[in-house]
Short mmCIF file of C-alpha atoms and ligand atoms in Angstrom, two decimals:
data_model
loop_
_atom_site.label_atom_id
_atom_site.label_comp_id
_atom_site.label_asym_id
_atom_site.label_seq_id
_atom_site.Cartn_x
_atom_site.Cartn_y
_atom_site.Cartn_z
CA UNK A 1 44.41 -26.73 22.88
CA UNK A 2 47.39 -24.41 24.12
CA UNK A 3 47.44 -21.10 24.58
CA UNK A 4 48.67 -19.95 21.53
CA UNK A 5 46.09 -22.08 19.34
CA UNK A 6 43.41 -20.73 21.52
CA UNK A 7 44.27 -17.29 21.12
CA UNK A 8 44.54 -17.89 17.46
CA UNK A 9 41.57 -19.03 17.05
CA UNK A 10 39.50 -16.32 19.06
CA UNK A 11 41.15 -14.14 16.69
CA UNK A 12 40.45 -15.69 13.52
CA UNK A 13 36.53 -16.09 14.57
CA UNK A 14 35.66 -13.47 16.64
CA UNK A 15 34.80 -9.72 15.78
CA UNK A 16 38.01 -7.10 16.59
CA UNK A 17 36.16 -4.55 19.46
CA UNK A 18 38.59 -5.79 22.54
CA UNK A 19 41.80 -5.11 22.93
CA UNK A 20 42.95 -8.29 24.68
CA UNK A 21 45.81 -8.99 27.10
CA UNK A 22 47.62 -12.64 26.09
CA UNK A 23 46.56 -14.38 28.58
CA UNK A 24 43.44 -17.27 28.83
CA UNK A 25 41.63 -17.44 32.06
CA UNK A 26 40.06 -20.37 32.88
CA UNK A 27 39.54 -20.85 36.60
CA UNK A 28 38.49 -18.37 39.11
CA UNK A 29 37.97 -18.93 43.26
CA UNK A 30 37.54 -16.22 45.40
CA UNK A 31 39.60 -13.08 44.89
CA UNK A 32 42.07 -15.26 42.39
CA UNK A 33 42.40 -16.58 39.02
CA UNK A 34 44.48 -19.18 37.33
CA UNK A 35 45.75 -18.77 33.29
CA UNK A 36 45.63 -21.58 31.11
CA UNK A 37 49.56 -22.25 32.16
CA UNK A 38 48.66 -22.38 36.00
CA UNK A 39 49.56 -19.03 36.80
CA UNK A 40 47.84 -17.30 39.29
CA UNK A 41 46.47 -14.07 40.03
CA UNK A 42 45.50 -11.71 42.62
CA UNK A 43 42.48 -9.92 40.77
CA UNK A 44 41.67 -6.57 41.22
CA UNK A 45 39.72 -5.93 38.58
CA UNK A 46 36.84 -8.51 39.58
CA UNK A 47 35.69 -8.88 35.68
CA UNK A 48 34.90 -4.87 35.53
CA UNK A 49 33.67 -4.13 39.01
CA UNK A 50 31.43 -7.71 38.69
CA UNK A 51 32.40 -10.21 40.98
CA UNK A 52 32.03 -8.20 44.35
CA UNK A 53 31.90 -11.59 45.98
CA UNK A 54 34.78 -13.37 44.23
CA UNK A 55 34.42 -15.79 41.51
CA UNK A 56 32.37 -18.43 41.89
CA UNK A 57 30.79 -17.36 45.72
CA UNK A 58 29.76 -20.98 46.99
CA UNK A 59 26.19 -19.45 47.75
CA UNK A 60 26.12 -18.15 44.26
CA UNK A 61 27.10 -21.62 42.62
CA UNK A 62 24.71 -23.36 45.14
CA UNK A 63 21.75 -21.34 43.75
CA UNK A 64 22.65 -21.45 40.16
CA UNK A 65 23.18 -25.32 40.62
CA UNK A 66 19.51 -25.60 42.24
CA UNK A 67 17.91 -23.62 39.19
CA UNK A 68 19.09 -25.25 36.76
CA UNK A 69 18.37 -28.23 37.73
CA UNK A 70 14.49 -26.82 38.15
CA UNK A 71 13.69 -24.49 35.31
CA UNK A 72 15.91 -22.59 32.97
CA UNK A 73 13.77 -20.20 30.89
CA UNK A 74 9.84 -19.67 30.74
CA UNK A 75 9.57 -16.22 29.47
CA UNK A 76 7.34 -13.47 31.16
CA UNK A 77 4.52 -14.86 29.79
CA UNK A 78 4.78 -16.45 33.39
CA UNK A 79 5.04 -15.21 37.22
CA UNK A 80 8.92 -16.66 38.00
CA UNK A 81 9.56 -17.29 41.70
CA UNK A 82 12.80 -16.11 42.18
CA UNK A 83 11.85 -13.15 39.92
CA UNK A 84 9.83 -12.04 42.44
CA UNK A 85 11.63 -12.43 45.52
CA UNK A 86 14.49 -10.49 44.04
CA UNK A 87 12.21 -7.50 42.97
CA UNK A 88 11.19 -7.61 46.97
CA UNK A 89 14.54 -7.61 48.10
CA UNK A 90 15.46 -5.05 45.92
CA UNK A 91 12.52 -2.74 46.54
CA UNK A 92 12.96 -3.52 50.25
CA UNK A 93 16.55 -2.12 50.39
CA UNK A 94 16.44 0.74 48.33
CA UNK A 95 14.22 3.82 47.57
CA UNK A 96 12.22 1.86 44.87
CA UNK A 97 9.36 0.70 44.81
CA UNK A 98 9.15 -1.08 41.33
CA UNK A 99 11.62 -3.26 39.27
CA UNK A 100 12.32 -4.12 35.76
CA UNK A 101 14.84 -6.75 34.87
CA UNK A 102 16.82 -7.02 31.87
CA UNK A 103 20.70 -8.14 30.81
CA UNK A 104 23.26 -5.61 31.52
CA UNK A 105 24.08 -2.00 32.40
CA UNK A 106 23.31 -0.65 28.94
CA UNK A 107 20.26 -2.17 28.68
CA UNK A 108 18.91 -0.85 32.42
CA UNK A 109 19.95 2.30 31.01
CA UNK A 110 17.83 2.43 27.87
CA UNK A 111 14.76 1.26 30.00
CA UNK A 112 15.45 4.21 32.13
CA UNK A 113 15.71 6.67 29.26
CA UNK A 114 12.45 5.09 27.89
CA UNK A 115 10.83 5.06 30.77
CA UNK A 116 11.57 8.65 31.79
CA UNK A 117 10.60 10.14 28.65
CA UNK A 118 7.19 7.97 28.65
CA UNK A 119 6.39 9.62 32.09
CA UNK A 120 7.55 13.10 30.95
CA UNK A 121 5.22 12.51 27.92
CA UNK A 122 2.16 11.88 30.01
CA UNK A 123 3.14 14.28 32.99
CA UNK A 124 4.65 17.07 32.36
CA UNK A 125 3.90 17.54 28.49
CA UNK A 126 4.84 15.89 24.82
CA UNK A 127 7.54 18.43 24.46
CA UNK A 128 9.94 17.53 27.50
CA UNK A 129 11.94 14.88 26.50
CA UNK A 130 15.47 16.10 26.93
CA UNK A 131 17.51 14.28 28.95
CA UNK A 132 20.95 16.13 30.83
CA UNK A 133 23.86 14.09 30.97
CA UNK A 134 27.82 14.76 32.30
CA UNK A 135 30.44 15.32 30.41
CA UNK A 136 32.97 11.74 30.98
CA UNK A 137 30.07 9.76 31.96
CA UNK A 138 29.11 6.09 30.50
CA UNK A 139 25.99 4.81 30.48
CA UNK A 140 26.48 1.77 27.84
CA UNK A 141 27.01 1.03 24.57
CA UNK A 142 23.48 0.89 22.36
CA UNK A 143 22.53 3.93 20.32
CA UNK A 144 20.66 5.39 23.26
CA UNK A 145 23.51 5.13 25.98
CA UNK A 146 26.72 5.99 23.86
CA UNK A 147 24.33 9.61 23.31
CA UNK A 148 23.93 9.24 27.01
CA UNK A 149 27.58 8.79 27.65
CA UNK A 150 29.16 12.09 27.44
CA UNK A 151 32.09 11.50 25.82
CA UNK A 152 32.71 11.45 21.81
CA UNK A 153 35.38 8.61 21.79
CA UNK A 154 32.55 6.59 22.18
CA UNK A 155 30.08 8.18 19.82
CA UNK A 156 32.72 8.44 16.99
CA UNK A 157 31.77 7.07 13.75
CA UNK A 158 28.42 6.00 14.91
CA UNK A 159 26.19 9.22 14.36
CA UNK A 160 23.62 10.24 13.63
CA UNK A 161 23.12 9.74 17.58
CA UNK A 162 19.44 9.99 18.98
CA UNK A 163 17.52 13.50 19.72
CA UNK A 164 17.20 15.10 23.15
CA UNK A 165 20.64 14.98 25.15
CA UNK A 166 22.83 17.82 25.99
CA UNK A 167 25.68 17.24 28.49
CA UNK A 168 27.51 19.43 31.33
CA UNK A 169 30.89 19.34 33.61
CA UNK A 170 30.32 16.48 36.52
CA UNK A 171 30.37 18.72 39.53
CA UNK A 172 28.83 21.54 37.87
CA UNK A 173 25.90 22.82 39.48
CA UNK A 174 25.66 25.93 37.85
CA UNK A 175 26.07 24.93 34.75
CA UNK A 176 23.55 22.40 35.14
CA UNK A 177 20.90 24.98 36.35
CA UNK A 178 21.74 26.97 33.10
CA UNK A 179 21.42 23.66 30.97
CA UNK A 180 17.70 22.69 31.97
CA UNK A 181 15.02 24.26 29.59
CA UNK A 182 11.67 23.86 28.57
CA UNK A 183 12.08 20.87 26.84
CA UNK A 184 13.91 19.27 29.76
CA UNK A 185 12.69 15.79 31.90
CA UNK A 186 15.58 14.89 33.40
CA UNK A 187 19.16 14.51 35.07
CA UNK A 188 21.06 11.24 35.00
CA UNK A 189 24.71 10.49 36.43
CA UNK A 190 26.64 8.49 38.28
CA UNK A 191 27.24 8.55 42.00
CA UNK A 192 30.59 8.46 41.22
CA UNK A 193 32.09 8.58 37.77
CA UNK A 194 33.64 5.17 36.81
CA UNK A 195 34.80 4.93 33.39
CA UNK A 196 35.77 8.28 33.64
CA UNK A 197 38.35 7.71 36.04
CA UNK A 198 36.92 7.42 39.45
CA UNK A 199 35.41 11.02 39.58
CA UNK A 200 34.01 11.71 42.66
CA UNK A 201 31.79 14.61 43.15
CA UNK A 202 31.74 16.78 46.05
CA UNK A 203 29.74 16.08 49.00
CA UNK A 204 26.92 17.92 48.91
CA UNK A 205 26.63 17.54 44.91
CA UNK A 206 23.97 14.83 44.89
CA UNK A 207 21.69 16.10 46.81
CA UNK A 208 21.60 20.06 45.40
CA UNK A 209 21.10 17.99 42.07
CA UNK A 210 17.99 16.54 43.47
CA UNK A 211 17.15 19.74 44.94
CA UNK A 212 17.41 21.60 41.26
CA UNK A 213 15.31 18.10 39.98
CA UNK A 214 12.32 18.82 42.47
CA UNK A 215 12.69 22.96 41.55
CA UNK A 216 12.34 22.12 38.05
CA UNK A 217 9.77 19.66 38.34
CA UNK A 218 12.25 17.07 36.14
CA UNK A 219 13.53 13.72 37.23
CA UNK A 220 16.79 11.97 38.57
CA UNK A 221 18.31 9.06 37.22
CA UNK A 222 21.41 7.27 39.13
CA UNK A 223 23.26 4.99 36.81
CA UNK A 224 24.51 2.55 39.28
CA UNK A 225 25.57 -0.01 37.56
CA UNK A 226 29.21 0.63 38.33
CA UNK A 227 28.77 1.82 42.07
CA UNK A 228 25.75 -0.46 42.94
CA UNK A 229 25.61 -3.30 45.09
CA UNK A 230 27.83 -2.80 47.57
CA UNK A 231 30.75 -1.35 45.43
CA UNK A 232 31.37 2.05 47.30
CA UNK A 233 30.90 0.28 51.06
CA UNK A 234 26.87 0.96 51.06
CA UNK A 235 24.28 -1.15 48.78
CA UNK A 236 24.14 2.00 46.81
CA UNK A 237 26.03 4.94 46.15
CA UNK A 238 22.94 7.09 46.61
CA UNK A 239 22.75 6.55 49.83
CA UNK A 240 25.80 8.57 51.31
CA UNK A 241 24.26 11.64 49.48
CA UNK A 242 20.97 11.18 52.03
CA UNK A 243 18.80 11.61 49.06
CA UNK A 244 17.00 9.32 46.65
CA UNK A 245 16.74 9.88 42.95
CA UNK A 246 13.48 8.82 40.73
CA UNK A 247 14.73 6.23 38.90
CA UNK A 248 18.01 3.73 39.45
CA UNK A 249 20.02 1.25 36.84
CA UNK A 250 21.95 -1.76 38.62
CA UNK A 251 24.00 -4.20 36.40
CA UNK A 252 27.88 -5.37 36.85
CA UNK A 253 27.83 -7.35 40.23
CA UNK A 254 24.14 -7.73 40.25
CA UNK A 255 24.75 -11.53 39.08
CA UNK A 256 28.08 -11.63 40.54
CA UNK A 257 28.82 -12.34 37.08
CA UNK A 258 25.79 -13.90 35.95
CA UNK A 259 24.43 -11.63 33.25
CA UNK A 260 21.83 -9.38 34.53
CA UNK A 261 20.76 -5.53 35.14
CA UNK A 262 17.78 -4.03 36.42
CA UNK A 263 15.79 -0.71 36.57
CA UNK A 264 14.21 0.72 39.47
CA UNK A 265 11.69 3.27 40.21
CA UNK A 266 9.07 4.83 42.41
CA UNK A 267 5.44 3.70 41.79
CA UNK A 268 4.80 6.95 40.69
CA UNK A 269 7.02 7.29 37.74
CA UNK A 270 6.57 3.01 37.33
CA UNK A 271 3.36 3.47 36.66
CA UNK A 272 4.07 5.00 33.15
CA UNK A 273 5.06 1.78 31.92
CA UNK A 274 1.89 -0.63 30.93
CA UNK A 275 1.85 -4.02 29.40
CA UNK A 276 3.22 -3.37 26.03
CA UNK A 277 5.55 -0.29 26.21
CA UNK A 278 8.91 -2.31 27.21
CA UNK A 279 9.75 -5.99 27.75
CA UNK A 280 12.90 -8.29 27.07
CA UNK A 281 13.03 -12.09 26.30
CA UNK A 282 15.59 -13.08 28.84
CA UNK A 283 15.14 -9.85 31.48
CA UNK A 284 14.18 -11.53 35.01
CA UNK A 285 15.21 -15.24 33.27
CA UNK A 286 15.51 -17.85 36.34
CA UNK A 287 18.91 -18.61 36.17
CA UNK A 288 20.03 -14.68 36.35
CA UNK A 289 17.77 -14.03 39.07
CA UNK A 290 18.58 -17.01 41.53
CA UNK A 291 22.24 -15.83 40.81
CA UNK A 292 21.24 -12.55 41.88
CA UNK A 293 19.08 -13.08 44.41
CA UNK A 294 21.87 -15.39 46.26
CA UNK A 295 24.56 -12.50 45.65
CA UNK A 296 22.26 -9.83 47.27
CA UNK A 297 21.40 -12.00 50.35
CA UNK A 298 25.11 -12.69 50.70
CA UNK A 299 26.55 -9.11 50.86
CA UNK A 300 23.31 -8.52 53.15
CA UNK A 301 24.07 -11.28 55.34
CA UNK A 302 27.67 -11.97 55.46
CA UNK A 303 29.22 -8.51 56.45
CA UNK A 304 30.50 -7.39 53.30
CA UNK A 305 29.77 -3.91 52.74
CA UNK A 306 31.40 -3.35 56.33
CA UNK A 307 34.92 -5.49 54.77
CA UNK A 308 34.39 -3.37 51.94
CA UNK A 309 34.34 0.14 53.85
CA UNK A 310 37.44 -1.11 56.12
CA UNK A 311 39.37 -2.74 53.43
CA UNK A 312 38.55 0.33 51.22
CA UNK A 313 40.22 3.01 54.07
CA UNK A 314 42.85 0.46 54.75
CA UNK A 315 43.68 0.32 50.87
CA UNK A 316 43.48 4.20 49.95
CA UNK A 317 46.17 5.01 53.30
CA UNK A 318 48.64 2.47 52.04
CA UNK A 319 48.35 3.76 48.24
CA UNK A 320 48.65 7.29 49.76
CA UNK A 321 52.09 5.92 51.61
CA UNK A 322 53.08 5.02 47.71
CA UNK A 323 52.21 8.33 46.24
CA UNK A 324 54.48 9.97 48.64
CA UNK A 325 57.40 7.95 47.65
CA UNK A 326 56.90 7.75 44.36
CA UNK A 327 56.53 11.04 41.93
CA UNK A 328 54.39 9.78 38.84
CA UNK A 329 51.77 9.28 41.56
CA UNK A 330 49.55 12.31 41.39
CA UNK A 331 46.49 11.64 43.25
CA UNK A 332 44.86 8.66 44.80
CA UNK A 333 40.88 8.92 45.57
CA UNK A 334 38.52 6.48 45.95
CA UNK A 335 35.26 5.42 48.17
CA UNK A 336 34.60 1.95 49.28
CA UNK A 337 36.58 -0.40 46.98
CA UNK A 338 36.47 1.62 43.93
CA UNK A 339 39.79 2.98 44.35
CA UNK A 340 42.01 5.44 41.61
CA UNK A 341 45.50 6.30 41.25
CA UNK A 342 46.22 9.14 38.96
CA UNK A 343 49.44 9.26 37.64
CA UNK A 344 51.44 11.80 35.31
CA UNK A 345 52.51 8.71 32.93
CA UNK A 346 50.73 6.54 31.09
CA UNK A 347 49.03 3.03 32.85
CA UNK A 348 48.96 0.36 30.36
CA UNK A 349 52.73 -0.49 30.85
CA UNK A 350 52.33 -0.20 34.77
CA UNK A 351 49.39 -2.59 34.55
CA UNK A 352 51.36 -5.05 32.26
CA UNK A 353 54.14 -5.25 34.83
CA UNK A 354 51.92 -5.83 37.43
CA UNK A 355 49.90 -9.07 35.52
CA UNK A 356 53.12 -10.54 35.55
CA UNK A 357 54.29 -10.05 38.61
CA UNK A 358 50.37 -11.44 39.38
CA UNK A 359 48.12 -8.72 40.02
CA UNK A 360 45.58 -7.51 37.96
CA UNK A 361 44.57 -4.24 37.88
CA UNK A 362 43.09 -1.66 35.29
CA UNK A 363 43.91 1.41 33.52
CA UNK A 364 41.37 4.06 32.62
CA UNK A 365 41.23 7.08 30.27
CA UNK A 366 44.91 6.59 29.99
CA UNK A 367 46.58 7.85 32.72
CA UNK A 368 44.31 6.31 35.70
CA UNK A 369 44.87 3.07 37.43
CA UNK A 370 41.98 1.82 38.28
CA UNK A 371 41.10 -0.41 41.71
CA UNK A 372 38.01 -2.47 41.80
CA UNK A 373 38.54 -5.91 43.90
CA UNK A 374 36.16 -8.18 45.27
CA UNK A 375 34.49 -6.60 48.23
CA UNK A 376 36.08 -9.86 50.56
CA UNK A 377 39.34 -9.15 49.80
CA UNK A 378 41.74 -9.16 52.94
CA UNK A 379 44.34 -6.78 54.42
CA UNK A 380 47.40 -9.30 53.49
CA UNK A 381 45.78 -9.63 49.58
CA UNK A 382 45.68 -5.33 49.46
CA UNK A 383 49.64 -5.52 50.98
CA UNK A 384 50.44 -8.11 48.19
CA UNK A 385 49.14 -5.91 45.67
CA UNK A 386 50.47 -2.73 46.79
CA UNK A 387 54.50 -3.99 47.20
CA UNK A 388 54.00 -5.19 43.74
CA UNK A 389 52.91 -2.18 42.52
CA UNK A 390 55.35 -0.19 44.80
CA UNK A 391 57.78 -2.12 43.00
CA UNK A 392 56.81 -1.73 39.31
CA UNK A 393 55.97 2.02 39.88
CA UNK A 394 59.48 2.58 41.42
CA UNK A 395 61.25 0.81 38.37
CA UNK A 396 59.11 3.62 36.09
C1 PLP B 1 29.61 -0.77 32.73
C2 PLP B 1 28.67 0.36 32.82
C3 PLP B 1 27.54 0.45 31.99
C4 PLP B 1 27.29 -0.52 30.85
O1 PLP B 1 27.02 -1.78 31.31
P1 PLP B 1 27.01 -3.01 30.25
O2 PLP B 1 26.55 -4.16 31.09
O3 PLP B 1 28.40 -3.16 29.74
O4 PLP B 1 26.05 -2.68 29.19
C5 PLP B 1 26.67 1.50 32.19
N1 PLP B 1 26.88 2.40 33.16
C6 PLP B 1 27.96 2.36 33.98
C7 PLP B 1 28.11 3.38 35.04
C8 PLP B 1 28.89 1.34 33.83
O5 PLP B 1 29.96 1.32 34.61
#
């Protein structure tokens, strides 16, 4: 089938909520992929912040390879090996002590919510089950998460939404102080704000949030599904902040783009949970967790989150050299690999330009171009990218 029958076709037969560029991907290898016509690509997008090693990481195919050839699916009605020797790896690296495992980012964040208010209900009281959110935040798509995400484009059309948010400014310690009542269990954020545009908070903001959390007796959720697993140059975001938070949601490059997200907690807030209160048919599925379990032993092994913090500095000077050349550049910010431009136009022609000069990037809320590669990419790949885009933002 060509291209243009194959794009037919996906539109004919599947449901209008994606916006799609013309283009059909069909092979990825390392920090490149190849269209349908043999055209290749310098990806900086990394499926959405996903494939922090590359597509298709040899270790990753190796394990994926060796499990299916073993066992695909049991269900939990079972212990599952490599189920188990992800939740150590994962407890053993972060503050957590417990692990649930389900499909994606939205999902982690709905056990979170559910699990927070099922600790606040045996706690702290039946009436605190309000949950403080930021303004520009995502958190996911279900019912539960677009309420979560603070931001109506998202919620439009689909109300009524569910009882016991209320949202504040990112970066807004007072008026989170002034937002927490009685009825109040918790905070939950993002490290850094991804969807939103890159927002990065100041310094000291995490951890005066936890300190206002432990004041008020209430509990902090990280949504890291964005800025988890190595994304910012640490495992987690958290950790630059010195503090650690209650309860933590991982998704996007858990799998390195095998589907899979997972929420974390400390035994003490775990323990709310009992057989019963939450499960999900595929969460902790063999397949998903050798995938993840070979991606987090890579990026532990393998040097990758120092690559990421070195290619990260490396990337942010040279688009700084750009915004001082070129006016519609307004700000550039970034930690790690998840790295914004901010310009005074709008992206979406910017980022076509690029795709066919053979980068991809991404544009968010607009005006933002967005910069999430593979955590392996090189110094030469982040100087291809940046002439190209030096030379689509000067024809602007
Ligand atoms: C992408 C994202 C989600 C949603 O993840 P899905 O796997 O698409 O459900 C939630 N939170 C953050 C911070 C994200 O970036």
């Amino acid at each position: 089938m060509n291209e243009q029958e194959l794009m037919a076709l996906a539109n004919e037969n599947i449901m209008n909520t994606y916006k799609r560029f013309p283009v059909v991907m069909v092979k990825g290898a390392g920090q490149k992929v190849w269209d349908i016509n043999g055209k290749e690509y310098l990806d900086f997008v990394a499926g959405i912040a996903v494939c922090n090693l590359g597509h298709c990481h040899p270790r990753v195919v190796a394990a994926l390879k060796e499990q299916a050839q073993k066992l695909f699916h049991v269900s939990n009605f079972y212990y599952i090996e490599p189920q188990a020797l992800l939740a150590k790896l994962l407890v053993d690296n972060s503050f957590a002590d417990k692990v649930f495992f389900c499909n994606s980012g939205a999902e982690a964040n709905e056990a979170a919510i559910k699990l927070a208010r099922k600790y606040a209900h045996e706690n702290l009281g039946a009436d605190k089950f309000e949950l403080i959110t930021m303004k520009d935040s995502f958190h996911g798509r279900t019912m539960a998460t677009i309420t979560a995400t603070g931001q109506e484009k998202f919620q439009f059309g689909f109300t009524p939404l569910l009882e016991g948010f209320t949202y504040v400014p990112f970066n807004d310690l007072r008026a989170l102080e002034n937002a927490i009542s009685a009825k109040t269990c918790g905070i939950m954020l993002e490290p850094i704000q991804g969807e939103g545009g890159v927002i990065i908070p100041d310094d000291k903001y995490l951890a005066k949030v936890r300190e206002i959390c432990d004041k008020h007796n209430i509990l902090l959720i990280v949504d890291e599904v964005q800025t988890g697993i190595g994304r910012t140059g640490k495992l987690f975001a958290y950790e630059y902040s010195g503090i650690e938070p209650d309860i933590m949601t991982l998704a996007k490059a858990l799998g390195n783009g095998f589907p899979v997200g997972a929420m974390l907690a400390t035994n003490k807030i775990a323990k709310a949970f009992t057989p019963g209160n939450h499960a999900s048919t595929f969460g902790g599925n063999p397949l998903a967790m050798a995938a993840a379990k070979a991606s987090l032993e890579t990026i532990l092994q393998e040097g990758v989150l120092d690559n990421c913090c070195k290619m990260g500095e490396y990337f942010l000077g040279q688009l700084k050299k750009l915004q001082g050349k070129h006016k519609i550049i307004k700000e550039v910010r970034g930690k790690g690999l998840m790295i914004a431009c901010a310009l005074d136009i709008e992206g979406a022609e910017i980022v076509n330009e690029c795709m066919k000069r053979g980068v991809l990037i991404n544009c968010t809320g607009g005006k933002t171009l967005r910069f999430i590669p593979p955590l392996i990419i090189t110094k030469s790949d982040i100087d291809q990218a940046v002439a190209i885009l030096d030379e689509v933002v000067e024809a602007k």
